[in-house]
CSV table of C-alpha atoms in Angstrom, one decimal:
chain,number,residue,atom,x,y,z
A,752,MET,CA,-3.3,58.7,-90.0
A,753,SER,CA,-2.1,61.5,-87.6
A,754,ARG,CA,-4.2,59.9,-84.5
A,755,LEU,CA,-2.6,56.4,-85.3
A,756,PRO,CA,0.8,56.8,-83.1
A,757,GLN,CA,-1.0,58.4,-80.8
A,758,TRP,CA,-3.6,55.7,-80.2
A,759,VAL,CA,-0.7,52.3,-80.3
A,760,GLY,CA,1.5,54.6,-78.0
A,761,GLY,CA,-1.3,54.9,-75.4
A,762,LEU,CA,-2.7,50.8,-75.6
A,763,GLY,CA,2.0,49.9,-75.0
A,764,ALA,CA,1.6,52.3,-72.0
A,765,GLY,CA,-1.3,50.9,-70.7
A,766,LEU,CA,0.0,47.2,-71.2
A,767,THR,CA,2.5,48.5,-69.3
A,768,ARG,CA,0.7,49.3,-66.0
A,769,ILE,CA,-0.5,45.8,-67.1
A,770,ALA,CA,2.0,44.2,-66.9
A,771,GLN,CA,3.9,45.3,-64.0
A,772,ARG,CA,1.0,45.1,-61.7
A,773,LEU,CA,1.0,41.6,-63.0
A,774,GLU,CA,4.5,41.4,-61.6
A,775,ASP,CA,4.2,43.4,-58.7
A,776,GLN,CA,1.8,40.7,-57.4
A,777,ARG,CA,3.6,37.5,-58.8
A,778,ARG,CA,6.6,39.0,-55.7
A,779,ARG,CA,4.3,39.0,-53.2
A,780,ALA,CA,3.4,36.1,-53.9
A,781,GLU,CA,6.1,34.3,-54.3
A,782,ALA,CA,7.8,36.0,-51.1
A,783,ALA,CA,4.2,34.0,-49.1
A,784,GLU,CA,5.3,30.8,-50.7
A,785,GLU,CA,8.8,31.2,-49.5
A,786,GLU,CA,7.9,32.5,-45.8
A,787,ASN,CA,6.8,29.1,-46.1
A,788,ASP,CA,8.8,26.7,-47.0
A,789,PRO,CA,12.0,28.2,-48.3
A,790,GLU,CA,14.6,25.7,-48.7
A,791,GLU,CA,11.7,24.3,-51.1
A,792,LEU,CA,10.0,27.2,-53.0
A,793,ARG,CA,13.9,29.1,-53.0
A,794,SER,CA,14.6,26.2,-56.7
A,795,ALA,CA,10.8,27.5,-58.4
A,796,GLY,CA,11.4,31.3,-57.1
A,797,TYR,CA,14.4,30.8,-59.3
A,798,ALA,CA,13.2,29.4,-62.0
A,799,THR,CA,10.1,31.8,-61.8
A,800,ARG,CA,12.4,34.6,-61.7
A,801,THR,CA,14.4,32.8,-65.6
A,802,ARG,CA,11.5,32.6,-66.7
A,803,ALA,CA,9.9,36.2,-65.7
A,804,ALA,CA,14.0,37.5,-67.1
A,805,HIS,CA,13.5,35.2,-70.5
A,806,GLY,CA,10.0,36.4,-71.2
A,807,ASP,CA,11.2,40.4,-70.7
A,808,THR,CA,14.2,39.7,-72.6
A,809,TYR,CA,11.3,38.1,-75.5
A,810,ALA,CA,9.5,41.6,-75.3
A,811,GLY,CA,12.5,43.4,-75.2
A,812,ALA,CA,13.2,42.5,-78.5
A,813,GLN,CA,10.2,42.4,-79.7
A,814,ARG,CA,9.4,46.3,-79.1
A,815,ASP,CA,13.0,46.3,-79.8
A,816,GLY,CA,11.5,45.0,-84.0
A,817,GLY,CA,14.2,42.3,-83.4
A,818,PRO,CA,13.1,38.2,-84.7
A,819,SER,CA,11.7,36.5,-81.4
A,820,ASP,CA,14.3,33.4,-82.0
A,821,ALA,CA,17.2,36.1,-82.0
A,822,PRO,CA,20.5,34.5,-81.0
A,823,GLY,CA,20.4,36.9,-77.4
A,824,ALA,CA,16.8,35.7,-75.8
A,825,HIS,CA,17.8,31.7,-76.2
A,826,GLY,CA,21.4,32.1,-75.1
A,827,THR,CA,19.5,33.8,-72.2
A,828,ALA,CA,17.1,31.9,-71.3
A,829,ASP,CA,18.4,27.9,-72.2
A,830,ALA,CA,22.1,28.7,-70.3
A,831,PRO,CA,20.6,28.9,-66.6
A,832,SER,CA,24.2,27.2,-65.6
A,833,GLY,CA,25.2,31.3,-66.5
A,834,THR,CA,23.4,32.5,-63.6
A,835,PRO,CA,25.2,33.9,-60.2
A,836,GLU,CA,23.4,31.1,-57.5
A,837,GLU,CA,24.4,28.3,-60.2
A,838,ALA,CA,27.7,30.0,-59.9
A,839,HIS,CA,28.2,30.3,-55.9
A,840,ARG,CA,26.2,26.6,-55.3
A,841,PRO,CA,29.0,24.1,-53.3
A,842,PRO,CA,29.3,21.8,-55.8
A,843,ASP,CA,28.4,18.9,-53.1
A,844,SER,CA,25.5,20.4,-52.8
A,845,VAL,CA,21.9,18.8,-52.5
A,846,PRO,CA,20.1,19.7,-55.1
A,847,ALA,CA,15.6,21.1,-53.8
A,848,PRO,CA,13.1,18.0,-54.8
A,849,PRO,CA,11.0,19.4,-57.6
A,850,THR,CA,7.1,20.3,-57.6
A,851,TYR,CA,6.5,17.9,-59.2
A,852,ALA,CA,7.4,15.2,-57.0
A,853,PRO,CA,4.6,13.4,-54.6
A,854,ALA,CA,3.8,14.6,-50.7
A,855,VAL,CA,5.2,11.0,-48.2
A,856,ALA,CA,3.1,11.1,-45.1
A,857,PRO,CA,5.5,10.8,-42.0
A,858,ARG,CA,5.0,7.8,-39.6
A,859,PRO,CA,2.6,8.0,-36.6
A,860,ASP,CA,4.0,8.6,-33.4
A,861,PRO,CA,4.2,5.4,-31.9
A,862,VAL,CA,3.3,5.7,-28.3
A,863,ALA,CA,0.2,7.3,-30.3
A,864,ALA,CA,-0.1,4.2,-31.9
A,865,VAL,CA,-0.7,2.5,-28.2
A,866,PRO,CA,-4.4,1.5,-27.4
A,867,TRP,CA,-5.2,4.2,-25.0
A,868,GLY,CA,-7.0,1.9,-22.3
A,869,VAL,CA,-3.6,-0.8,-22.6
A,870,ARG,CA,-1.3,2.8,-22.4
A,871,VAL,CA,-3.4,2.3,-18.6
A,872,ALA,CA,-3.1,-0.8,-17.7
A,873,ALA,CA,0.7,-1.6,-19.1
A,874,GLU,CA,1.8,1.9,-16.1
A,875,ALA,CA,-0.5,-0.2,-13.8
A,876,SER,CA,1.0,-3.0,-14.1
A,877,TRP,CA,4.2,-2.5,-14.3
A,878,ARG,CA,3.7,-0.7,-10.5
A,879,LEU,CA,1.9,-3.7,-9.1
A,880,LEU,CA,5.0,-6.4,-10.4
A,881,ILE,CA,7.5,-3.4,-9.4
A,882,LEU,CA,5.1,-3.5,-5.5
A,883,ALA,CA,5.0,-7.3,-5.3
A,884,ALA,CA,8.7,-7.3,-5.3
A,885,ALA,CA,9.2,-5.2,-3.3
A,886,ILE,CA,6.7,-6.7,-0.5
A,887,TRP,CA,8.1,-9.7,-1.5
A,888,VAL,CA,12.3,-8.9,-0.6
A,889,LEU,CA,10.5,-7.8,2.4
A,890,ALA,CA,9.0,-10.7,3.6
A,891,LYS,CA,12.6,-13.0,2.6
A,892,VAL,CA,13.7,-10.8,5.5
A,893,ILE,CA,11.4,-10.5,7.8
A,894,THR,CA,11.3,-14.3,7.6
A,895,SER,CA,15.6,-14.5,8.2
A,896,ILE,CA,15.3,-13.0,11.2
A,897,GLN,CA,12.1,-13.4,12.1
A,898,LEU,CA,13.0,-14.1,15.6
A,899,VAL,CA,14.7,-10.4,16.4
A,900,VAL,CA,11.2,-8.9,14.6
A,901,LEU,CA,8.8,-11.0,16.2
A,902,ALA,CA,10.7,-9.5,20.1
A,903,PHE,CA,10.8,-6.5,18.9
A,904,VAL,CA,6.2,-6.5,18.0
A,905,ALA,CA,5.9,-8.2,21.3
A,906,ALA,CA,8.4,-5.6,22.8
A,907,LEU,CA,6.1,-2.4,21.4
A,908,LEU,CA,2.9,-4.3,23.2
A,909,ILE,CA,4.6,-4.6,26.0
A,910,THR,CA,5.4,-2.1,25.7
A,911,ALA,CA,2.0,-0.4,24.8
A,912,LEU,CA,0.9,-2.3,27.6
A,913,LEU,CA,3.1,-0.6,30.8
A,914,GLN,CA,4.4,3.1,29.2
A,915,PRO,CA,0.5,4.8,30.7
A,916,THR,CA,1.4,3.6,34.2
A,917,VAL,CA,5.2,4.7,33.6
A,918,ALA,CA,3.7,7.8,32.7
A,919,TRP,CA,1.2,8.3,35.3
A,920,LEU,CA,3.9,7.6,37.7
A,921,LYS,CA,6.1,11.1,36.2
A,922,ARG,CA,3.3,12.6,37.0
A,923,ARG,CA,3.1,11.9,40.7
A,924,GLY,CA,7.2,12.8,41.1
A,925,VAL,CA,9.0,10.1,40.3
A,926,PRO,CA,11.8,10.7,38.3
A,927,ARG,CA,12.3,8.9,34.9
A,928,GLY,CA,14.9,5.9,35.7
A,929,LEU,CA,12.7,5.2,38.8
A,930,ALA,CA,9.2,5.6,37.9
A,931,THR,CA,10.6,3.0,34.3
A,932,ALA,CA,12.0,0.4,36.3
A,933,LEU,CA,9.1,0.0,38.8
A,934,THR,CA,7.0,0.0,35.8
A,935,PHE,CA,9.3,-2.8,33.7
A,936,ILE,CA,9.7,-5.2,37.0
A,937,ALA,CA,6.6,-5.4,38.2
A,938,GLY,CA,5.2,-5.7,34.7
A,939,PHE,CA,7.1,-9.1,33.7
A,940,VAL,CA,7.4,-10.2,36.8
A,941,ILE,CA,3.2,-10.4,37.0
A,942,MET,CA,3.9,-12.4,33.7
A,943,GLY,CA,5.9,-14.7,34.8
A,944,LEU,CA,4.4,-15.5,37.8
A,945,VAL,CA,1.0,-16.4,35.4
A,946,GLY,CA,2.9,-18.8,33.4
A,947,TRP,CA,4.7,-20.5,36.6
A,948,PHE,CA,1.3,-20.9,37.0
A,949,VAL,CA,-0.5,-22.1,35.3
A,950,VAL,CA,2.7,-24.5,34.5
A,951,TRP,CA,1.9,-25.4,38.4
A,952,GLN,CA,-1.8,-26.2,37.7
A,953,VAL,CA,-1.5,-28.4,34.6
A,954,GLN,CA,0.8,-30.6,36.7
A,955,ASP,CA,-0.5,-31.0,39.6
A,956,ASN,CA,-3.4,-31.8,37.2
A,957,ILE,CA,-2.0,-34.5,35.2
A,958,ASP,CA,-2.6,-37.6,36.9
A,959,SER,CA,-6.2,-37.1,37.3
A,960,VAL,CA,-6.3,-35.9,34.2
A,961,SER,CA,-5.1,-38.4,32.6
A,962,SER,CA,-7.4,-41.4,34.4
A,963,ARG,CA,-10.4,-39.2,33.6
A,964,ILE,CA,-9.4,-39.6,30.2
A,965,GLN,CA,-8.7,-43.3,30.4
A,966,GLU,CA,-12.0,-43.6,31.9
A,967,GLY,CA,-14.2,-41.2,29.1
A,968,ILE,CA,-12.0,-43.2,26.3
A,969,THR,CA,-12.9,-46.4,27.8
A,970,GLU,CA,-16.4,-45.1,28.1
A,971,LEU,CA,-17.1,-44.0,24.7
A,972,LYS,CA,-15.7,-47.4,23.7
A,973,GLY,CA,-18.8,-48.8,24.9
A,974,TRP,CA,-20.7,-46.3,23.4
A,975,LEU,CA,-19.4,-47.2,19.8
A,976,LEU,CA,-19.9,-51.3,21.1
A,977,ASN,CA,-24.1,-50.4,21.7
A,978,SER,CA,-24.4,-47.6,19.2
A,979,PRO,CA,-26.0,-47.6,15.9
A,980,PHE,CA,-22.9,-47.7,13.9
A,981,HIS,CA,-21.8,-51.6,14.3
A,982,VAL,CA,-18.6,-51.3,15.5
A,983,THR,CA,-17.2,-54.0,16.1
A,984,GLU,CA,-14.5,-54.9,19.3
A,985,ASP,CA,-12.0,-55.8,17.0
A,986,GLN,CA,-12.3,-52.7,14.9
A,987,ILE,CA,-11.4,-50.6,17.3
A,988,ASN,CA,-8.7,-52.8,19.1
A,989,ASN,CA,-7.2,-52.9,15.4
A,990,ILE,CA,-7.4,-49.2,15.4
A,991,ALA,CA,-5.5,-49.0,18.8
A,992,LYS,CA,-2.9,-51.8,17.0
A,993,ASN,CA,-2.8,-49.2,13.7
A,994,LEU,CA,-1.7,-46.3,16.0
A,995,GLN,CA,0.4,-48.0,18.4
A,996,ASP,CA,2.2,-49.2,14.5
A,997,ALA,CA,2.5,-46.2,13.4
A,998,VAL,CA,3.8,-44.0,17.1
A,999,GLY,CA,6.4,-47.1,16.6
A,1000,ALA,CA,7.1,-46.3,12.6
A,1001,ASN,CA,7.9,-42.9,13.8
A,1002,THR,CA,10.4,-42.6,17.2
A,1003,GLU,CA,12.4,-41.0,14.9
A,1004,ALA,CA,10.9,-38.4,13.6
A,1005,ILE,CA,9.4,-38.2,17.2
A,1006,THR,CA,13.0,-38.0,18.6
A,1007,SER,CA,13.8,-35.1,15.8
A,1008,ALA,CA,10.8,-33.2,17.0
A,1009,GLY,CA,11.7,-33.6,20.9
A,1010,LEU,CA,15.3,-32.1,19.6
A,1011,GLU,CA,14.0,-29.6,17.8
A,1012,GLY,CA,11.5,-28.6,19.7
A,1013,VAL,CA,15.1,-28.1,22.6
A,1014,THR,CA,16.8,-25.7,19.8
A,1015,VAL,CA,13.1,-23.9,19.7
A,1016,VAL,CA,13.1,-23.2,23.5
A,1017,LEU,CA,16.4,-22.4,23.1
A,1018,GLU,CA,14.8,-19.9,20.1
A,1019,VAL,CA,12.0,-19.1,22.5
A,1020,LEU,CA,14.1,-18.2,26.1
A,1021,THR,CA,15.9,-15.6,23.4
A,1022,GLY,CA,13.3,-14.1,22.2
A,1023,ILE,CA,12.6,-13.0,25.1
A,1024,LEU,CA,15.8,-11.8,27.0
A,1025,LEU,CA,16.1,-10.0,24.0
A,1026,ALA,CA,11.5,-8.7,23.8
A,1027,MET,CA,12.9,-7.3,27.8
A,1028,PHE,CA,15.5,-5.2,27.0
A,1029,THR,CA,14.1,-3.5,24.2
A,1030,THR,CA,11.1,-3.0,26.6
A,1031,LEU,CA,12.9,-1.3,28.5
A,1032,PHE,CA,14.6,0.7,25.9
A,1033,LEU,CA,11.7,1.8,24.6
A,1034,LEU,CA,9.9,2.4,27.9
A,1035,TYR,CA,12.9,4.9,29.4
A,1036,ASP,CA,14.1,6.1,26.2
A,1037,GLY,CA,11.5,6.4,23.5
A,1038,ARG,CA,10.3,10.0,22.4
A,1039,ARG,CA,14.9,10.3,22.1
A,1040,ILE,CA,14.1,7.0,19.6
A,1041,TRP,CA,10.9,8.7,18.0
A,1042,ASN,CA,13.0,11.5,17.3
A,1043,TRP,CA,16.0,10.0,15.6
A,1044,VAL,CA,14.3,8.1,13.3
A,1045,LEU,CA,12.1,11.3,12.2
A,1046,ARG,CA,15.5,12.3,11.0
A,1047,LEU,CA,16.2,9.0,9.1
A,1048,VAL,CA,12.7,10.4,7.2
A,1049,PRO,CA,12.8,13.2,4.2
A,1050,SER,CA,12.5,15.7,5.0
A,1051,ALA,CA,9.8,16.3,2.4
A,1052,ALA,CA,7.8,13.3,4.1
A,1053,ARG,CA,8.5,13.8,8.0
A,1054,GLU,CA,6.4,16.6,9.0
A,1055,GLY,CA,3.3,13.9,7.5
A,1056,VAL,CA,5.5,11.4,9.4
A,1057,ALA,CA,5.7,13.5,12.6
A,1058,GLY,CA,1.7,14.1,12.2
A,1059,ALA,CA,1.3,9.9,12.0
A,1060,GLY,CA,3.9,8.1,14.8
A,1061,PRO,CA,1.6,9.7,17.8
A,1062,ARG,CA,-1.8,8.9,15.7
A,1063,ALA,CA,-0.3,5.6,15.8
A,1064,TRP,CA,0.7,4.7,19.3
A,1065,ARG,CA,-2.6,6.1,20.4
A,1066,THR,CA,-4.2,3.1,18.1
A,1067,LEU,CA,-1.4,0.7,19.0
A,1068,THR,CA,-2.5,2.0,22.8
A,1069,ALA,CA,-5.9,1.8,23.2
A,1070,TYR,CA,-5.6,-1.6,20.9
A,1071,VAL,CA,-3.1,-3.8,23.4
A,1072,ARG,CA,-5.0,-2.2,27.0
A,1073,GLY,CA,-8.3,-3.2,25.2
A,1074,THR,CA,-8.3,-6.1,24.3
A,1075,VAL,CA,-6.1,-7.5,27.9
A,1076,ILE,CA,-9.7,-6.1,29.3
A,1077,VAL,CA,-11.4,-7.7,27.7
A,1078,ALA,CA,-9.3,-11.6,27.3
A,1079,LEU,CA,-9.4,-10.7,31.1
A,1080,ILE,CA,-13.1,-9.9,31.2
A,1081,ASP,CA,-13.6,-14.1,29.3
A,1082,ALA,CA,-10.9,-15.8,31.4
A,1083,ILE,CA,-13.1,-15.2,33.8
A,1084,PHE,CA,-16.3,-15.4,33.7
A,1085,ILE,CA,-15.6,-18.6,31.4
A,1086,GLY,CA,-13.2,-19.5,34.6
A,1087,ILE,CA,-15.9,-19.9,36.7
A,1088,GLY,CA,-18.4,-21.3,35.1
A,1089,ILE,CA,-16.0,-24.1,33.9
A,1090,TYR,CA,-15.5,-24.8,38.0
A,1091,PHE,CA,-19.1,-25.2,39.3
A,1092,LEU,CA,-19.6,-27.3,36.5
A,1093,ASP,CA,-16.3,-29.1,38.5
A,1094,VAL,CA,-14.7,-29.5,34.8
A,1095,PRO,CA,-10.7,-30.2,36.2
A,1096,LEU,CA,-7.9,-27.8,35.0
A,1097,ALA,CA,-10.2,-25.0,35.4
A,1098,VAL,CA,-7.6,-22.0,35.8
A,1099,PRO,CA,-5.4,-23.7,33.4
A,1100,LEU,CA,-8.1,-23.6,30.7
A,1101,ALA,CA,-9.0,-19.7,31.6
A,1102,VAL,CA,-5.4,-18.9,31.4
A,1103,PHE,CA,-5.0,-20.3,28.0
A,1104,ILE,CA,-9.1,-18.2,27.0
A,1105,PHE,CA,-6.8,-15.0,28.3
A,1106,LEU,CA,-3.5,-15.8,26.3
A,1107,PHE,CA,-5.5,-16.5,23.1
A,1108,ALA,CA,-7.7,-14.0,23.1
A,1109,PHE,CA,-4.8,-11.7,21.7
A,1110,ILE,CA,-5.7,-13.6,19.0
A,1111,PRO,CA,-9.1,-11.8,17.5
A,1112,LEU,CA,-12.0,-14.7,16.6
A,1113,VAL,CA,-9.5,-17.3,15.7
A,1114,GLY,CA,-8.1,-17.6,19.0
A,1115,ALA,CA,-11.6,-17.5,20.8
A,1116,VAL,CA,-12.9,-20.9,19.0
A,1117,VAL,CA,-9.8,-22.5,19.5
A,1118,SER,CA,-10.1,-21.2,23.8
A,1119,GLY,CA,-13.3,-22.4,23.2
A,1120,ALA,CA,-13.5,-25.4,22.0
A,1121,LEU,CA,-10.6,-26.5,24.3
A,1122,ALA,CA,-12.6,-26.1,27.2
A,1123,CYS,CA,-15.6,-27.8,25.5
A,1124,VAL,CA,-13.0,-31.5,25.0
A,1125,VAL,CA,-11.4,-31.1,28.3
A,1126,ALA,CA,-15.9,-31.5,29.6
A,1127,LEU,CA,-16.5,-34.3,27.2
A,1128,VAL,CA,-13.2,-35.7,28.1
A,1129,THR,CA,-13.6,-35.4,32.0
A,1130,GLN,CA,-17.5,-35.3,32.8
A,1131,GLY,CA,-19.5,-36.1,29.9
A,1132,VAL,CA,-21.3,-35.0,26.7
A,1133,PHE,CA,-23.6,-32.6,29.6
A,1134,ALA,CA,-21.0,-30.8,30.7
A,1135,ALA,CA,-19.6,-30.5,27.4
A,1136,LEU,CA,-22.5,-29.1,25.9
A,1137,MET,CA,-23.7,-26.3,29.3
A,1138,VAL,CA,-19.6,-25.6,28.8
A,1139,LEU,CA,-20.2,-24.9,25.1
A,1140,ALA,CA,-23.1,-22.5,25.8
A,1141,VAL,CA,-20.5,-20.2,28.5
A,1142,VAL,CA,-18.4,-19.8,25.7
A,1143,LEU,CA,-20.9,-18.6,23.3
A,1144,ALA,CA,-22.6,-16.8,25.6
A,1145,VAL,CA,-19.5,-15.4,26.8
A,1146,GLN,CA,-18.8,-14.7,23.6
A,1147,GLN,CA,-21.4,-12.9,22.3
A,1148,ILE,CA,-21.6,-10.0,25.2
A,1149,GLU,CA,-17.8,-9.6,24.5
A,1150,GLY,CA,-18.3,-8.4,20.7
A,1151,HIS,CA,-21.8,-6.8,20.9
A,1152,ILE,CA,-20.7,-4.8,24.0
A,1153,LEU,CA,-17.4,-5.1,26.0
A,1154,GLN,CA,-15.3,-4.8,22.5
A,1155,PRO,CA,-17.0,-1.8,21.0
A,1156,PHE,CA,-17.3,-0.1,24.1
A,1157,ILE,CA,-13.4,-0.3,25.1
A,1158,LEU,CA,-12.3,-0.3,22.1
A,1159,GLY,CA,-14.6,2.3,20.3
A,1160,ARG,CA,-14.0,3.6,17.1
A,1161,ALA,CA,-9.8,4.7,17.6
A,1162,VAL,CA,-9.1,0.3,16.4
A,1163,ARG,CA,-12.2,-0.7,14.4
A,1164,VAL,CA,-11.0,-3.1,11.5
A,1165,HIS,CA,-13.7,-5.0,9.6
A,1166,PRO,CA,-14.3,-9.3,10.6
A,1167,LEU,CA,-12.9,-9.2,6.7
A,1168,ALA,CA,-9.7,-8.1,7.0
A,1169,VAL,CA,-9.2,-9.4,11.0
A,1170,ILE,CA,-9.2,-13.1,9.5
A,1171,LEU,CA,-7.4,-12.7,6.8
A,1172,SER,CA,-5.0,-10.9,8.4
A,1173,VAL,CA,-4.4,-13.2,10.9
A,1174,ALA,CA,-4.5,-16.6,8.4
A,1175,ALA,CA,-2.0,-14.0,6.5
A,1176,GLY,CA,0.4,-13.5,9.3
A,1177,GLY,CA,0.0,-17.5,11.5
A,1178,LEU,CA,1.4,-18.2,7.4
A,1179,VAL,CA,4.1,-16.0,7.3
A,1180,ALA,CA,5.2,-17.1,11.2
A,1181,GLY,CA,3.3,-18.9,13.4
A,1182,ILE,CA,1.5,-18.0,15.6
A,1183,GLY,CA,3.5,-14.6,16.8
A,1184,GLY,CA,1.9,-13.2,13.3
A,1185,ALA,CA,-1.3,-13.9,13.9
A,1186,VAL,CA,-0.6,-12.2,17.2
A,1187,VAL,CA,0.7,-9.3,16.1
A,1188,ALA,CA,-1.3,-8.9,12.3
A,1189,VAL,CA,-4.7,-7.3,14.0
A,1190,PRO,CA,-3.0,-4.3,15.7
A,1191,LEU,CA,-0.1,-3.6,12.1
A,1192,VAL,CA,-3.7,-3.1,10.3
A,1193,ALA,CA,-5.2,-1.3,13.1
A,1194,VAL,CA,-2.3,1.1,13.2
A,1195,THR,CA,-1.5,1.2,8.6
A,1196,ASN,CA,-5.3,2.0,8.9
A,1197,THR,CA,-4.9,5.2,11.1
A,1198,VAL,CA,-1.1,5.6,9.4
A,1199,VAL,CA,-2.5,6.1,6.4
A,1200,GLY,CA,-6.4,8.2,7.1
A,1201,TYR,CA,-3.5,10.3,8.3
A,1202,LEU,CA,-1.7,10.4,5.8
A,1203,ARG,CA,-4.2,11.2,3.3
A,1204,SER,CA,-5.6,13.8,5.1
A,1205,TYR,CA,-2.5,15.5,5.5
A,1206,SER,CA,-1.8,15.4,1.7
A,1207,ARG,CA,-5.4,16.7,1.0
A,1208,GLU,CA,-4.8,19.5,3.3
A,1209,GLN,CA,-1.5,20.3,1.5
A,1210,ALA,CA,-3.4,20.0,-1.4
A,1211,LEU,CA,-5.7,22.7,-0.2
A,1212,ARG,CA,-3.4,25.3,1.4
A,1213,MET,CA,-0.8,25.1,-2.1
A,1214,ALA,CA,-3.0,26.1,-4.7
A,1215,PRO,CA,-3.1,29.8,-5.4
A,1216,PRO,CA,-6.5,31.7,-3.7
A,1217,PRO,CA,-10.5,32.1,-5.2
A,1218,HIS,CA,-10.1,35.5,-7.2
A,1219,GLY,CA,-13.2,37.2,-9.4
A,1220,ALA,CA,-16.3,34.7,-9.0
A,1221,THR,CA,-15.4,32.2,-7.5
A,1222,ALA,CA,-13.8,34.6,-4.8
A,1223,LEU,CA,-17.2,36.0,-4.8
A,1224,ASP,CA,-19.0,32.5,-3.8
A,1225,VAL,CA,-16.5,31.4,-1.1
A,1226,ALA,CA,-16.4,34.7,0.3
A,1227,PRO,CA,-18.9,34.5,3.3
A,1228,THR,CA,-21.8,37.4,3.3
A,1229,PRO,CA,-24.3,39.2,5.5
A,1230,PRO,CA,-27.9,37.2,5.5
A,1231,LYS,CA,-30.4,38.6,4.3
A,1232,GLY,CA,-32.3,41.9,6.5
A,1233,SER,CA,-29.4,43.2,8.0
A,1234,ALA,CA,-27.0,46.2,7.9
A,1235,PRO,CA,-24.2,46.4,5.9
A,1236,GLN,CA,-20.9,45.9,8.3
A,1237,ASP,CA,-17.8,48.6,7.7
């Protein structure tokens, strides 16, 4: 019996140490949970501390030998409103949610809910719509000031043709103003003489051509009467009468068309004068005009535009010079062939072939068809076939030898792009649009190619320098067997 109190005291001390260890573990767990969610777990920590206090009170009452249902113990555990936290809580504060409340999953982001392909298609679509709207507005503006735009583009083409002459005169010591004046006057005098010569030839041969056309129509009528198509003379007369009635019924429309023709002549004269003045200033002060245009470009893109401008001008100059040479060769050889076949209006037809050569592909077809029709009406089927053979031979030589040799790779454009650009230019601005469509496409191709190369070089220049294994890969290494360099 003397060892029983010692045994009981040792058991109590062991239970106390176990309780302290459990308490330390509980406090560490509460601290870790409060770091993760302090707002939500603070109330849980308060409840745990209340239960711990209740347990400590109950344990103290048991150690003191008091009853387990002491009034003091129940008062401490069942009255949380008397705690300091409840006393200092604001009256309008919202209590923390209970620990048994179900977790609510957050709503997904609407952007993340859309599939990636749909997002890419939507972004590409609205960018394409904005680009289409900008092109439509630009087309409307060009259409509203069509005369000014065509005059300026024609001035650019004429300047590209005459500017090498001005540069040659300046290298020979001629002052800039005098060189510009001489080139401008000589160029427009030559173009005026060519136009006057064409009009003179047409007026001089119009009577003979009319008589030959009437003879050709009579021969065609006889051929139709004797042909296997069983065409009667009454049917031919009815066709002629219908044509006369149509002309008589549309007299008012023809008169209005004549009045519109007068307006067109006035517009053409205005465009010619505007193109002449623009050409004069571009020849004399083109570099200053270009520098002024560069100042309007944002500084971030100015360097690239400054590099693309001279390349675009070289492309335009090469195109105009090459087209003039090719058109002159076509006109000379086809005109000689028409002359030896005794087709009337040989010189005017040669001039028309020269002018229509500035419309690639389409112009050659139209001018060749015009020459064949004149030969058919005036000289018969055999002469028309011979003219067709001459036209096809010259155009084949032009397409396979002259254009690749003279124009070169600087202005090479795919035939599909040529056809589409000529068609689009004709729809937008008529014959003038068809003439300027191909050089515009060639210049655009040159500018886009240069800007793409320039942006690639800028990206490589702004990239960080190689280091580590990459530097070893790109560093020059001496060949095997060579002595190392110091």
